[in-house]
Short mmCIF file of C-alpha atoms and ligand atoms in Angstrom, two decimals:
data_model
loop_
_atom_site.label_atom_id
_atom_site.label_comp_id
_atom_site.label_asym_id
_atom_site.label_seq_id
_atom_site.Cartn_x
_atom_site.Cartn_y
_atom_site.Cartn_z
CA UNK A 1 -20.90 -95.36 -23.22
CA UNK A 2 -18.55 -96.38 -20.22
CA UNK A 3 -16.16 -93.40 -21.52
CA UNK A 4 -19.10 -90.89 -22.08
CA UNK A 5 -20.55 -91.57 -18.52
CA UNK A 6 -16.85 -91.30 -17.14
CA UNK A 7 -16.32 -88.12 -18.85
CA UNK A 8 -19.94 -86.80 -17.19
CA UNK A 9 -19.08 -88.16 -13.77
CA UNK A 10 -16.25 -86.18 -13.89
CA UNK A 11 -17.58 -82.81 -15.36
CA UNK A 12 -20.26 -83.22 -12.71
CA UNK A 13 -17.41 -83.79 -10.02
CA UNK A 14 -15.94 -80.90 -11.03
CA UNK A 15 -18.86 -78.45 -11.00
CA UNK A 16 -19.78 -79.38 -7.48
CA UNK A 17 -16.60 -76.90 -6.32
CA UNK A 18 -19.07 -74.44 -8.01
CA UNK A 19 -22.07 -75.27 -6.49
CA UNK A 20 -20.64 -75.23 -3.07
CA UNK A 21 -19.33 -71.62 -3.79
CA UNK A 22 -22.94 -70.50 -5.34
CA UNK A 23 -25.07 -71.82 -2.33
CA UNK A 24 -22.68 -69.50 0.11
CA UNK A 25 -21.99 -66.44 -2.02
CA UNK A 26 -25.62 -66.51 -3.37
CA UNK A 27 -27.24 -67.60 -0.14
CA UNK A 28 -29.19 -64.19 0.73
CA UNK A 29 -30.67 -64.40 -2.78
CA UNK A 30 -31.73 -68.42 -2.22
CA UNK A 31 -33.17 -67.42 1.20
CA UNK A 32 -35.23 -64.91 -0.13
CA UNK A 33 -36.89 -67.07 -3.32
CA UNK A 34 -37.10 -69.95 -0.75
CA UNK A 35 -38.62 -67.96 1.82
CA UNK A 36 -41.77 -67.60 -0.81
CA UNK A 37 -42.39 -71.39 -0.60
CA UNK A 38 -45.54 -72.32 1.46
CA UNK A 39 -44.20 -74.36 4.18
CA UNK A 40 -40.86 -71.60 5.16
CA UNK A 41 -43.40 -70.28 8.10
CA UNK A 42 -42.75 -71.00 11.55
CA UNK A 43 -44.92 -73.31 13.31
CA UNK A 44 -48.14 -71.33 15.32
CA UNK A 45 -46.79 -74.08 18.32
CA UNK A 46 -43.83 -71.68 18.38
CA UNK A 47 -45.38 -68.53 16.55
CA UNK A 48 -48.37 -68.11 18.72
CA UNK A 49 -50.90 -68.46 16.31
CA UNK A 50 -53.00 -65.65 13.85
CA UNK A 51 -54.72 -62.91 15.71
CA UNK A 52 -57.88 -62.75 16.85
CA UNK A 53 -58.12 -59.43 17.71
CA UNK A 54 -57.15 -56.19 19.65
CA UNK A 55 -58.38 -54.25 22.59
CA UNK A 56 -56.43 -50.82 23.09
CA UNK A 57 -56.87 -49.16 26.18
CA UNK A 58 -54.94 -45.58 27.29
CA UNK A 59 -51.76 -47.51 28.68
CA UNK A 60 -51.87 -50.66 27.16
CA UNK A 61 -52.70 -52.73 23.80
CA UNK A 62 -53.84 -56.25 24.42
CA UNK A 63 -53.50 -58.56 21.48
CA UNK A 64 -55.35 -62.20 21.58
CA UNK A 65 -54.49 -64.73 19.11
CA UNK A 66 -56.32 -67.41 17.60
CA UNK A 67 -56.12 -70.66 20.07
CA UNK A 68 -53.24 -73.00 18.38
CA UNK A 69 -54.74 -76.54 18.11
CA UNK A 70 -51.83 -77.59 15.83
CA UNK A 71 -51.50 -81.60 15.30
CA UNK A 72 -49.89 -83.75 12.59
CA UNK A 73 -52.92 -84.45 11.02
CA UNK A 74 -56.31 -82.27 11.93
CA UNK A 75 -56.31 -80.49 15.22
CA UNK A 76 -55.69 -81.74 18.92
CA UNK A 77 -57.88 -81.63 21.54
CA UNK A 78 -55.98 -79.60 23.55
CA UNK A 79 -53.98 -76.65 22.90
CA UNK A 80 -52.96 -73.10 24.04
CA UNK A 81 -54.19 -69.50 23.21
CA UNK A 82 -51.46 -66.80 23.48
CA UNK A 83 -52.18 -63.04 24.66
CA UNK A 84 -49.53 -60.22 23.61
CA UNK A 85 -49.92 -57.22 26.39
CA UNK A 86 -48.25 -54.23 24.83
CA UNK A 87 -47.81 -50.75 26.51
CA UNK A 88 -48.27 -47.74 24.57
CA UNK A 89 -45.21 -46.07 26.73
CA UNK A 90 -43.01 -48.20 28.68
CA UNK A 91 -45.21 -51.63 30.17
CA UNK A 92 -47.17 -50.74 32.89
CA UNK A 93 -45.63 -52.50 36.35
CA UNK A 94 -49.36 -53.75 37.06
CA UNK A 95 -51.38 -55.46 34.40
CA UNK A 96 -55.28 -56.75 35.44
CA UNK A 97 -57.32 -58.16 32.64
CA UNK A 98 -60.11 -60.64 32.08
CA UNK A 99 -59.54 -62.02 28.71
CA UNK A 100 -62.34 -63.40 26.27
CA UNK A 101 -60.29 -65.18 23.87
CA UNK A 102 -63.19 -67.21 21.88
CA UNK A 103 -65.09 -64.10 21.32
CA UNK A 104 -68.46 -65.03 23.25
CA UNK A 105 -68.65 -62.11 25.10
CA UNK A 106 -68.32 -63.72 28.61
CA UNK A 107 -64.24 -63.79 29.86
CA UNK A 108 -62.74 -66.68 30.36
CA UNK A 109 -59.61 -66.44 32.45
CA UNK A 110 -58.24 -63.42 34.71
CA UNK A 111 -54.76 -62.24 34.88
CA UNK A 112 -53.02 -59.90 37.43
CA UNK A 113 -49.53 -59.53 36.05
CA UNK A 114 -46.60 -57.93 38.43
CA UNK A 115 -44.09 -56.89 35.18
CA UNK A 116 -41.55 -55.77 37.28
CA UNK A 117 -41.43 -58.60 39.75
CA UNK A 118 -42.08 -61.21 37.17
CA UNK A 119 -45.34 -62.88 38.97
CA UNK A 120 -48.32 -63.96 37.33
CA UNK A 121 -51.70 -64.51 39.34
CA UNK A 122 -54.06 -66.78 37.35
CA UNK A 123 -58.03 -67.36 37.45
CA UNK A 124 -59.67 -69.64 35.23
CA UNK A 125 -63.30 -68.47 34.84
CA UNK A 126 -64.57 -70.58 31.81
CA UNK A 127 -64.67 -74.62 31.42
CA UNK A 128 -62.33 -74.53 28.77
CA UNK A 129 -59.17 -72.39 29.91
CA UNK A 130 -57.00 -74.89 31.45
CA UNK A 131 -53.48 -74.09 33.21
CA UNK A 132 -51.29 -70.92 32.56
CA UNK A 133 -48.57 -72.47 30.17
CA UNK A 134 -46.25 -69.53 30.35
CA UNK A 135 -46.13 -66.01 31.46
CA UNK A 136 -42.99 -64.23 29.99
CA UNK A 137 -41.13 -60.73 29.18
CA UNK A 138 -40.57 -60.58 25.36
CA UNK A 139 -38.95 -57.63 24.57
CA UNK A 140 -40.73 -54.53 25.51
CA UNK A 141 -44.01 -56.67 25.38
CA UNK A 142 -45.38 -59.55 27.95
CA UNK A 143 -46.80 -62.79 26.33
CA UNK A 144 -48.71 -65.09 28.33
CA UNK A 145 -50.13 -68.27 27.28
CA UNK A 146 -53.16 -70.56 28.32
CA UNK A 147 -54.01 -73.97 27.86
CA UNK A 148 -57.55 -74.17 25.83
CA UNK A 149 -59.94 -77.05 25.03
CA UNK A 150 -60.64 -77.50 21.70
CA UNK A 151 -64.71 -77.13 22.12
CA UNK A 152 -64.70 -79.19 18.39
CA UNK A 153 -63.27 -82.70 20.27
CA UNK B 1 3.37 -92.85 3.29
CA UNK B 2 0.73 -92.12 0.48
CA UNK B 3 3.69 -91.65 -2.10
CA UNK B 4 1.11 -91.90 -4.94
CA UNK B 5 -0.97 -88.87 -4.34
CA UNK B 6 2.27 -86.97 -3.27
CA UNK B 7 3.86 -84.61 -5.65
CA UNK B 8 6.68 -83.80 -3.33
CA UNK B 9 7.50 -80.76 -5.82
CA UNK B 10 7.03 -77.05 -3.86
CA UNK B 11 6.06 -75.47 -7.09
CA UNK B 12 3.92 -78.27 -8.62
CA UNK B 13 1.94 -78.15 -4.99
CA UNK B 14 1.77 -74.38 -5.16
CA UNK B 15 0.24 -74.21 -8.47
CA UNK B 16 -2.21 -77.16 -7.74
CA UNK B 17 -3.09 -75.50 -4.42
CA UNK B 18 -3.06 -71.51 -5.87
CA UNK B 19 -7.04 -71.83 -6.89
CA UNK B 20 -7.25 -72.74 -3.55
CA UNK B 21 -5.31 -70.18 -2.09
CA UNK B 22 -6.78 -67.37 -3.88
CA UNK B 23 -10.41 -68.61 -3.15
CA UNK B 24 -9.23 -68.64 0.57
CA UNK B 25 -8.33 -64.98 0.19
CA UNK B 26 -11.86 -64.07 -1.23
CA UNK B 27 -13.74 -66.05 0.97
CA UNK B 28 -11.69 -65.01 4.41
CA UNK B 29 -12.10 -61.45 3.13
CA UNK B 30 -15.52 -61.82 2.13
CA UNK B 31 -14.37 -59.65 -0.69
CA UNK B 32 -14.15 -56.58 1.92
CA UNK B 33 -10.67 -55.27 2.27
CA UNK B 34 -11.57 -52.62 4.61
CA UNK B 35 -10.19 -53.79 7.83
CA UNK B 36 -11.40 -51.45 10.86
CA UNK B 37 -7.95 -51.78 12.30
CA UNK B 38 -4.48 -53.85 12.96
CA UNK B 39 -6.54 -56.78 15.21
CA UNK B 40 -8.40 -57.24 11.96
CA UNK B 41 -5.57 -57.48 9.94
CA UNK B 42 -3.50 -59.78 12.09
CA UNK B 43 -6.76 -62.15 12.81
CA UNK B 44 -6.97 -62.57 8.81
CA UNK B 45 -3.71 -63.03 7.92
CA UNK B 46 -3.12 -66.00 10.50
CA UNK B 47 -6.66 -67.76 9.46
CA UNK B 48 -5.62 -67.09 5.95
CA UNK B 49 -1.78 -68.71 6.39
CA UNK B 50 -3.71 -71.75 8.39
CA UNK B 51 -5.82 -72.49 5.74
CA UNK B 52 -3.61 -72.22 2.96
CA UNK B 53 -1.13 -74.32 4.86
CA UNK B 54 -3.29 -76.73 5.43
CA UNK B 55 -4.37 -77.39 1.58
CA UNK B 56 -1.17 -76.68 0.47
CA UNK B 57 0.50 -79.93 2.89
CA UNK B 58 -2.62 -82.03 1.62
CA UNK B 59 -1.20 -81.73 -1.95
CA UNK B 60 2.24 -81.66 -0.82
CA UNK B 61 2.80 -85.04 1.36
CA UNK B 62 -0.34 -86.27 -0.35
CA UNK B 63 -1.78 -86.58 3.90
CA UNK B 64 -5.59 -85.68 3.56
CA UNK B 65 -7.24 -86.46 7.04
CA UNK B 66 -4.02 -84.92 9.19
CA UNK B 67 -4.45 -81.43 7.85
CA UNK B 68 -8.40 -81.85 7.29
CA UNK B 69 -8.79 -82.54 11.08
CA UNK B 70 -6.20 -79.76 12.33
CA UNK B 71 -8.52 -77.51 10.54
CA UNK B 72 -11.79 -79.53 11.82
CA UNK B 73 -11.01 -79.48 15.15
CA UNK B 74 -9.88 -75.84 15.50
CA UNK B 75 -13.15 -74.72 13.75
CA UNK B 76 -15.55 -76.96 16.19
CA UNK B 77 -13.34 -75.49 19.05
CA UNK B 78 -13.40 -71.67 17.96
CA UNK B 79 -17.53 -72.25 16.95
CA UNK B 80 -18.24 -73.33 20.75
CA UNK B 81 -16.22 -70.40 21.55
CA UNK B 82 -17.17 -67.63 19.75
CA UNK B 83 -20.83 -68.80 19.87
CA UNK B 84 -21.01 -68.58 23.68
CA UNK B 85 -19.20 -65.25 23.94
CA UNK B 86 -21.53 -64.02 21.15
CA UNK B 87 -24.50 -64.72 22.90
CA UNK B 88 -23.15 -63.37 26.50
CA UNK B 89 -22.85 -60.19 24.48
CA UNK B 90 -26.14 -60.01 23.45
CA UNK B 91 -28.10 -62.20 25.84
CA UNK B 92 -25.82 -61.86 28.68
CA UNK B 93 -25.70 -65.36 29.20
CA UNK B 94 -25.54 -68.74 27.28
CA UNK B 95 -28.56 -69.92 28.60
CA UNK B 96 -32.19 -69.51 26.80
CA UNK B 97 -35.62 -68.96 28.60
CA UNK B 98 -39.10 -68.95 27.97
CA UNK B 99 -38.43 -65.34 26.60
CA UNK B 100 -35.99 -66.54 23.71
CA UNK B 101 -38.51 -69.37 22.42
CA UNK B 102 -41.68 -67.24 22.75
CA UNK B 103 -39.69 -64.65 20.46
CA UNK B 104 -38.66 -67.52 18.34
CA UNK B 105 -34.99 -66.27 18.56
CA UNK B 106 -33.32 -69.89 18.92
CA UNK B 107 -29.93 -70.27 16.67
CA UNK B 108 -30.49 -72.89 14.43
CA UNK B 109 -27.83 -75.43 13.40
CA UNK B 110 -27.74 -78.10 10.18
CA UNK B 111 -28.26 -80.85 12.61
CA UNK B 112 -32.16 -80.37 13.05
CA UNK B 113 -32.99 -80.36 9.64
CA UNK B 114 -34.22 -83.85 8.91
CA UNK B 115 -36.84 -83.43 11.98
CA UNK B 116 -38.86 -80.76 9.68
CA UNK B 117 -39.57 -83.19 7.23
CA UNK B 118 -42.59 -84.82 8.24
CA UNK B 119 -44.17 -82.19 10.00
CA UNK B 120 -43.63 -79.58 6.96
CA UNK B 121 -45.43 -82.03 4.62
CA UNK B 122 -48.49 -82.39 6.91
CA UNK B 123 -48.65 -78.73 8.54
CA UNK B 124 -47.05 -76.83 5.88
CA UNK B 125 -44.76 -75.08 9.02
CA UNK B 126 -41.32 -75.57 10.04
CA UNK B 127 -41.51 -77.02 14.28
CA UNK B 128 -38.41 -74.72 15.73
CA UNK B 129 -38.63 -71.09 17.64
CA UNK B 130 -36.27 -69.33 15.28
CA UNK B 131 -35.79 -67.02 12.59
CA UNK B 132 -37.04 -67.93 9.67
CA UNK B 133 -34.71 -66.42 7.01
CA UNK B 134 -31.57 -68.17 9.28
CA UNK B 135 -33.36 -71.61 9.19
CA UNK B 136 -33.97 -71.47 5.15
CA UNK B 137 -30.50 -70.27 4.74
CA UNK B 138 -29.31 -73.61 6.70
CA UNK B 139 -32.06 -75.83 5.13
CA UNK B 140 -30.89 -74.70 1.71
CA UNK B 141 -26.94 -75.11 2.75
CA UNK B 142 -27.75 -78.30 4.31
CA UNK B 143 -29.28 -79.90 1.20
CA UNK B 144 -26.58 -77.74 -1.22
CA UNK B 145 -23.92 -79.69 0.92
CA UNK B 146 -25.18 -82.50 1.22
CA UNK B 147 -25.67 -82.75 -3.02
CA UNK B 148 -21.98 -82.03 -2.98
CA UNK B 149 -20.60 -83.86 -0.39
CA UNK B 150 -22.78 -86.53 0.86
CA UNK B 151 -21.77 -87.22 4.51
CA UNK B 152 -18.60 -85.69 3.62
CA UNK B 153 -20.06 -82.93 5.35
CA UNK B 154 -19.35 -84.77 8.82
CA UNK B 155 -15.92 -84.32 8.29
CA UNK B 156 -15.46 -81.37 6.97
CA UNK B 157 -18.09 -78.89 7.65
CA UNK B 158 -20.01 -79.80 10.63
CA UNK B 159 -20.09 -77.17 13.36
CA UNK B 160 -19.70 -79.65 16.09
CA UNK B 161 -18.03 -83.23 14.80
CA UNK B 162 -14.33 -81.69 15.82
CA UNK B 163 -15.16 -82.64 19.35
CA UNK B 164 -15.52 -85.81 19.21
CA UNK B 165 -12.85 -86.16 16.40
CA UNK B 166 -10.41 -84.17 18.99
CA UNK B 167 -11.30 -86.64 21.83
CA UNK B 168 -10.21 -89.56 19.63
CA UNK B 169 -6.98 -88.35 18.85
CA UNK B 170 -6.12 -87.68 22.52
CA UNK B 171 -4.72 -91.38 23.43
CA UNK B 172 -1.79 -92.83 21.21
CA UNK B 173 -3.85 -96.78 21.37
CA UNK B 174 -7.50 -97.03 21.90
CA UNK B 175 -7.77 -98.85 26.05
CA UNK B 176 -11.06 -100.47 24.44
CA UNK B 177 -9.39 -102.02 21.26
CA UNK B 178 -12.79 -103.32 19.19
CA UNK B 179 -15.95 -101.64 18.84
CA UNK B 180 -17.92 -103.71 16.74
CA UNK B 181 -18.70 -102.42 13.73
CA UNK B 182 -22.74 -103.33 14.20
CA UNK B 183 -22.89 -100.03 16.53
CA UNK B 184 -22.71 -97.89 13.00
CA UNK B 185 -26.35 -98.61 12.69
CA UNK B 186 -27.77 -97.40 16.33
CA UNK B 187 -27.43 -94.01 14.77
CA UNK B 188 -30.05 -95.05 12.38
CA UNK B 189 -32.61 -96.13 15.17
CA UNK B 190 -31.88 -92.83 16.94
CA UNK B 191 -32.59 -90.96 13.58
CA UNK B 192 -36.44 -93.28 13.54
CA UNK B 193 -37.10 -92.57 16.67
CA UNK B 194 -36.59 -88.85 16.64
CA UNK B 195 -38.25 -88.24 13.39
CA UNK B 196 -41.25 -89.58 14.49
CA UNK B 197 -40.89 -88.48 18.25
CA UNK B 198 -40.61 -84.72 16.36
CA UNK B 199 -43.50 -85.85 13.99
CA UNK B 200 -46.37 -86.80 16.79
CA UNK B 201 -45.14 -83.74 19.42
CA UNK B 202 -44.30 -81.18 16.80
CA UNK B 203 -40.81 -80.43 18.30
CA UNK B 204 -37.63 -80.73 17.42
CA UNK B 205 -37.03 -83.25 19.83
CA UNK B 206 -33.11 -84.18 19.50
CA UNK B 207 -32.62 -80.40 20.13
CA UNK B 208 -34.89 -80.27 23.78
CA UNK B 209 -33.87 -83.37 25.12
CA UNK B 210 -31.07 -85.15 23.73
CA UNK B 211 -28.22 -82.94 21.44
CA UNK B 212 -24.55 -83.30 23.37
CA UNK B 213 -23.60 -80.34 21.82
CA UNK B 214 -25.92 -78.18 24.37
CA UNK B 215 -23.08 -78.31 26.32
CA UNK B 216 -20.90 -76.16 24.25
CA UNK B 217 -23.33 -73.52 23.10
CA UNK B 218 -26.38 -73.01 24.63
CA UNK B 219 -29.14 -74.62 26.80
CA UNK B 220 -32.40 -74.03 28.25
CA UNK B 221 -32.11 -71.85 32.42
CA UNK B 222 -32.72 -74.61 34.55
CA UNK B 223 -36.37 -73.26 35.98
CA UNK B 224 -38.10 -76.81 36.36
CA UNK B 225 -37.41 -80.54 36.98
CA UNK B 226 -38.19 -81.30 33.29
CA UNK B 227 -35.72 -79.11 32.84
CA UNK B 228 -33.13 -80.28 35.07
CA UNK B 229 -33.75 -83.60 33.67
CA UNK B 230 -32.87 -82.20 30.03
CA UNK B 231 -29.73 -80.80 31.70
CA UNK B 232 -28.28 -83.80 33.34
CA UNK B 233 -29.11 -86.05 29.99
CA UNK B 234 -27.34 -83.44 27.32
CA UNK B 235 -24.28 -83.01 29.75
CA UNK B 236 -24.04 -87.10 30.49
CA UNK B 237 -24.21 -88.01 26.21
CA UNK B 238 -21.75 -85.15 26.04
CA UNK B 239 -19.04 -86.44 28.49
CA UNK B 240 -19.99 -90.37 27.85
CA UNK B 241 -20.14 -90.25 23.69
CA UNK B 242 -18.66 -87.00 23.22
CA UNK B 243 -15.53 -86.87 25.36
CA UNK B 244 -15.15 -90.49 27.49
CA UNK B 245 -15.60 -92.98 24.85
CA UNK B 246 -14.06 -91.65 21.76
CA UNK B 247 -11.01 -91.32 24.29
CA UNK B 248 -11.07 -94.67 25.35
CA UNK B 249 -11.94 -96.37 21.56
CA UNK B 250 -10.35 -93.92 19.61
CA UNK B 251 -13.63 -93.65 17.58
CA UNK B 252 -15.87 -90.66 16.93
CA UNK B 253 -18.29 -92.49 18.85
CA UNK B 254 -21.01 -89.39 18.90
CA UNK B 255 -20.76 -89.27 15.01
CA UNK B 256 -20.79 -92.99 14.20
CA UNK B 257 -23.07 -94.27 16.96
CA UNK B 258 -25.64 -91.70 17.73
CA UNK B 259 -25.89 -88.38 15.71
CA UNK B 260 -29.23 -88.75 14.00
CA UNK B 261 -28.35 -86.28 11.06
CA UNK B 262 -25.14 -88.09 10.64
CA UNK B 263 -27.32 -91.21 9.92
CA UNK B 264 -29.18 -88.98 7.64
CA UNK B 265 -26.31 -87.69 5.81
CA UNK B 266 -25.68 -91.27 5.62
CA UNK B 267 -28.41 -91.96 3.14
CA UNK B 268 -26.87 -88.87 1.14
CA UNK B 269 -24.10 -90.86 0.25
CA UNK B 270 -26.21 -92.79 -1.94
CA UNK B 271 -26.50 -89.83 -4.26
CA UNK B 272 -23.81 -88.35 -3.96
CA UNK B 273 -20.37 -88.32 -6.87
CA UNK B 274 -17.74 -88.81 -4.50
CA UNK B 275 -17.04 -92.28 -2.63
CA UNK B 276 -14.30 -94.08 -1.51
CA UNK B 277 -13.28 -97.17 -3.20
CA UNK B 278 -10.26 -100.06 -2.38
CA UNK B 279 -8.77 -101.32 -5.11
CA UNK B 280 -9.13 -104.93 -4.89
CA UNK B 281 -5.58 -105.56 -7.07
CA UNK B 282 -3.77 -103.68 -4.31
CA UNK B 283 -5.12 -104.72 -1.23
CA UNK B 284 -3.78 -107.31 0.62
CA UNK B 285 -6.94 -107.60 3.99
CA UNK B 286 -4.12 -106.70 6.11
CA UNK B 287 -7.20 -104.60 8.22
CA UNK B 288 -5.22 -101.52 9.21
CA UNK B 289 -8.11 -99.22 7.20
CA UNK B 290 -10.61 -101.39 9.40
CA UNK B 291 -9.02 -100.66 12.70
CA UNK B 292 -8.49 -97.01 11.99
CA UNK B 293 -12.07 -95.68 10.52
CA UNK B 294 -13.49 -93.49 13.07
CA UNK B 295 -16.88 -94.21 12.11
CA UNK B 296 -16.79 -97.69 12.12
CA UNK B 297 -16.92 -97.19 8.24
CA UNK B 298 -15.12 -100.69 7.31
CA UNK B 299 -15.76 -104.02 8.65
CA UNK B 300 -14.35 -106.88 6.74
CA UNK B 301 -17.09 -107.59 4.47
CA UNK B 302 -17.19 -103.61 3.28
CA UNK B 303 -13.47 -104.67 2.06
CA UNK B 304 -14.42 -107.17 0.24
CA UNK B 305 -16.93 -105.49 -1.56
CA UNK B 306 -14.40 -102.70 -1.90
CA UNK B 307 -16.31 -99.44 -0.39
CA UNK B 308 -16.73 -98.34 2.93
CA UNK B 309 -20.61 -98.59 4.12
CA UNK B 310 -23.05 -95.64 3.41
CA UNK B 311 -21.51 -94.30 6.93
CA UNK B 312 -18.59 -93.06 5.79
CA UNK B 313 -17.78 -89.47 6.34
CA UNK B 314 -14.91 -89.03 3.65
CA UNK B 315 -12.24 -87.92 6.06
CA UNK B 316 -9.72 -89.85 4.08
CA UNK B 317 -7.48 -91.64 7.46
CA UNK B 318 -8.17 -94.88 5.99
CA UNK B 319 -6.24 -93.79 2.54
CA UNK B 320 -3.30 -92.06 4.73
CA UNK B 321 -2.75 -95.68 6.63
CA UNK B 322 -2.88 -97.58 3.53
CA UNK B 323 0.71 -99.36 3.00
CA UNK B 324 -0.45 -100.53 -0.79
CA UNK B 325 -2.44 -97.42 -1.21
CA UNK B 326 -5.33 -99.36 -2.32
CA UNK B 327 -7.54 -96.97 -0.93
CA UNK B 328 -8.98 -93.73 -3.04
CA UNK B 329 -10.83 -90.72 -3.58
CA UNK B 330 -12.95 -91.95 -6.32
CA UNK B 331 -15.80 -90.28 -8.45
CA UNK B 332 -18.24 -92.71 -8.91
CA UNK B 333 -19.07 -94.05 -12.62
CA UNK B 334 -15.21 -93.62 -13.41
CA UNK B 335 -12.47 -96.21 -13.60
CA UNK B 336 -11.05 -97.39 -10.25
CA UNK B 337 -7.79 -97.58 -11.26
CA UNK B 338 -7.14 -94.58 -13.08
CA UNK B 339 -7.67 -90.61 -12.74
CA UNK B 340 -6.71 -91.20 -9.10
CA UNK B 341 -5.06 -87.68 -8.42
CA UNK B 342 -8.06 -86.08 -10.47
CA UNK B 343 -10.53 -87.81 -8.20
CA UNK B 344 -8.47 -86.66 -4.98
CA UNK B 345 -8.35 -83.22 -6.30
CA UNK B 346 -11.72 -82.89 -7.45
CA UNK B 347 -13.10 -84.26 -3.91
CA UNK B 348 -11.01 -81.69 -1.94
CA UNK B 349 -11.56 -78.40 -3.77
CA UNK B 350 -15.52 -78.60 -2.85
CA UNK B 351 -14.73 -80.14 0.72
CA UNK B 352 -12.13 -77.64 1.53
CA UNK B 353 -14.34 -74.71 0.63
CA UNK B 354 -16.70 -75.51 2.48
CA UNK B 355 -14.03 -75.95 5.84
CA UNK B 356 -12.67 -72.86 4.69
CA UNK B 357 -16.49 -70.48 4.36
CA UNK B 358 -17.84 -72.21 7.81
CA UNK B 359 -14.09 -72.10 10.13
CA UNK B 360 -12.42 -69.00 8.21
CA UNK B 361 -15.09 -66.24 9.53
CA UNK B 362 -15.34 -68.19 12.90
CA UNK B 363 -11.63 -68.72 13.64
CA UNK B 364 -10.82 -65.04 12.16
CA UNK B 365 -13.42 -63.47 14.79
CA UNK B 366 -12.16 -65.90 17.42
CA UNK B 367 -8.81 -64.73 17.11
CA UNK B 368 -10.00 -60.86 17.44
CA UNK B 369 -11.89 -61.93 20.49
CA UNK B 370 -8.52 -63.20 21.85
CA UNK B 371 -6.41 -60.37 20.90
CA UNK B 372 -9.06 -57.98 22.51
CA UNK B 373 -8.81 -59.73 25.73
CA UNK B 374 -5.18 -59.88 25.92
CA UNK B 375 -5.22 -56.17 24.93
CA UNK B 376 -8.01 -54.52 26.70
CA UNK B 377 -8.79 -56.91 29.63
CA UNK B 378 -12.41 -58.08 27.87
CA UNK B 379 -14.27 -59.85 25.23
CA UNK B 380 -17.64 -58.45 25.33
S1 LIG C 1 -22.70 -87.03 12.90
FE1 LIG C 1 -24.01 -85.59 13.38
S2 LIG C 1 -22.64 -84.32 15.32
FE2 LIG C 1 -20.78 -85.78 14.38
S3 LIG C 1 -20.29 -84.73 12.36
FE3 LIG C 1 -22.52 -85.72 11.54
S4 LIG C 1 -23.99 -83.94 11.55
FE4 LIG C 1 -21.97 -83.14 13.12
S1 LIG C 2 -14.22 -95.04 5.56
FE1 LIG C 2 -12.08 -94.12 5.18
S2 LIG C 2 -12.88 -92.21 4.72
FE2 LIG C 2 -14.92 -93.36 5.44
S3 LIG C 2 -14.92 -92.69 7.75
FE3 LIG C 2 -13.44 -94.49 7.63
S4 LIG C 2 -11.97 -94.01 7.29
FE4 LIG C 2 -13.08 -92.34 6.91
#
């Protein structure tokens, strides 16, 4: 028995060299395979949440995401909503918009963004809309995150 | 002198090293011999010769640690250098800002992996603003490496461990002579706190607040008081744990007492086939190995129990200093007194391959950048 275990252990130790080689040589294939696992998505806390609706104007496209109330268990009382402004050509120098993030047909907050000077003025209209978290250029777009209250909590 | 493992014969050492030399060649060229110019040829040749020499010398001299540490330290320095230069090429700076975070473009190393486990179970997502393909690959690589080497990653494959390893080798004698082995458990406390903190806040807490290696990679652009605080924290941790204390103690203080990934990888030593063992018959309890262990893994009790604590990084330093050849690499389930050289070879192959896989490309690229700097005056 001892001898068998010893031989099996040596065989396993021998294969360790190949395991390391396979992991790195077949890395891209493994990445594709494991990338399909249900947990392999970036948390909405970082990715910004799922798309809620899009408003398309002449020079501006506005993507309003669903609010993110991510918590370890259930939902948190406070979260954020992400709005992405994309220009149909270049991003306009001045963006002035009222946003209805919860689709109740009433504006929740107002944004005035100077994309060249990197200045954002924010006005909360609805009591559910809290302060501005971040307003930043992201590649060719402009992304804004606003703190919002979870109505269910 | 570890004559026990020494072949002292050039022919025999070359023969035993030959498979590794061939693998070096394949891994460093990545199967592509189309060099784009003489700079690439020079960079490849230096890298290939460097790693082939290190491995050959491990077999010829019977010493592991000296040659491993050389490769490991050079790797850490070149990694920081190439990483920063590449970021400056892409972003114009090695700081990141809101744009990088919102675009989910923060590069990830292997260290945050343990923070993802609880959030992944409960939220089915990864709590890191990075590219999902790179994160998936890093997670697969970390799991694979820890199955094969356990905490051996911390002496053979970590991108950063070479920094405190380097600092710990600067002075000949330690200024602080004794560091209590109990401090090896503090990294487990850091691990617990970071895991719970990350789960509660759904954020990679260690990366945001504590990682000392931000000092040699990328860090957040200081645009608020909290970011200034983070910058002060990681700078002090780098200066204290990675530079000053390792110089004073000759121990890898950051890795031994603070790094939560090191603590997490220690747990994987349990499922790993390779370990370090002490032959009780040969050991005369001189305590040299205990004094020299850079990760505080060999207390008196460990020597009596004939194995280091689970925090051992399999660096081989204790094996090299033992004048009675009482310490050796060992394959679990086999006899401690037989197959000593075989166990060492079977450990050195995957461990060294890991080093070459990570360090080969990095060092080669770093040499190209240096040659470009010398010949054109610019690396960008
Ligand atoms: S303890 Fe942490 S930093 Fe040190 S080598 Fe291990 S993973 Fe790397
Ligand atoms: S016990 Fe030996 S092999 Fe393990 S970390 Fe200490 S010196 Fe290195």
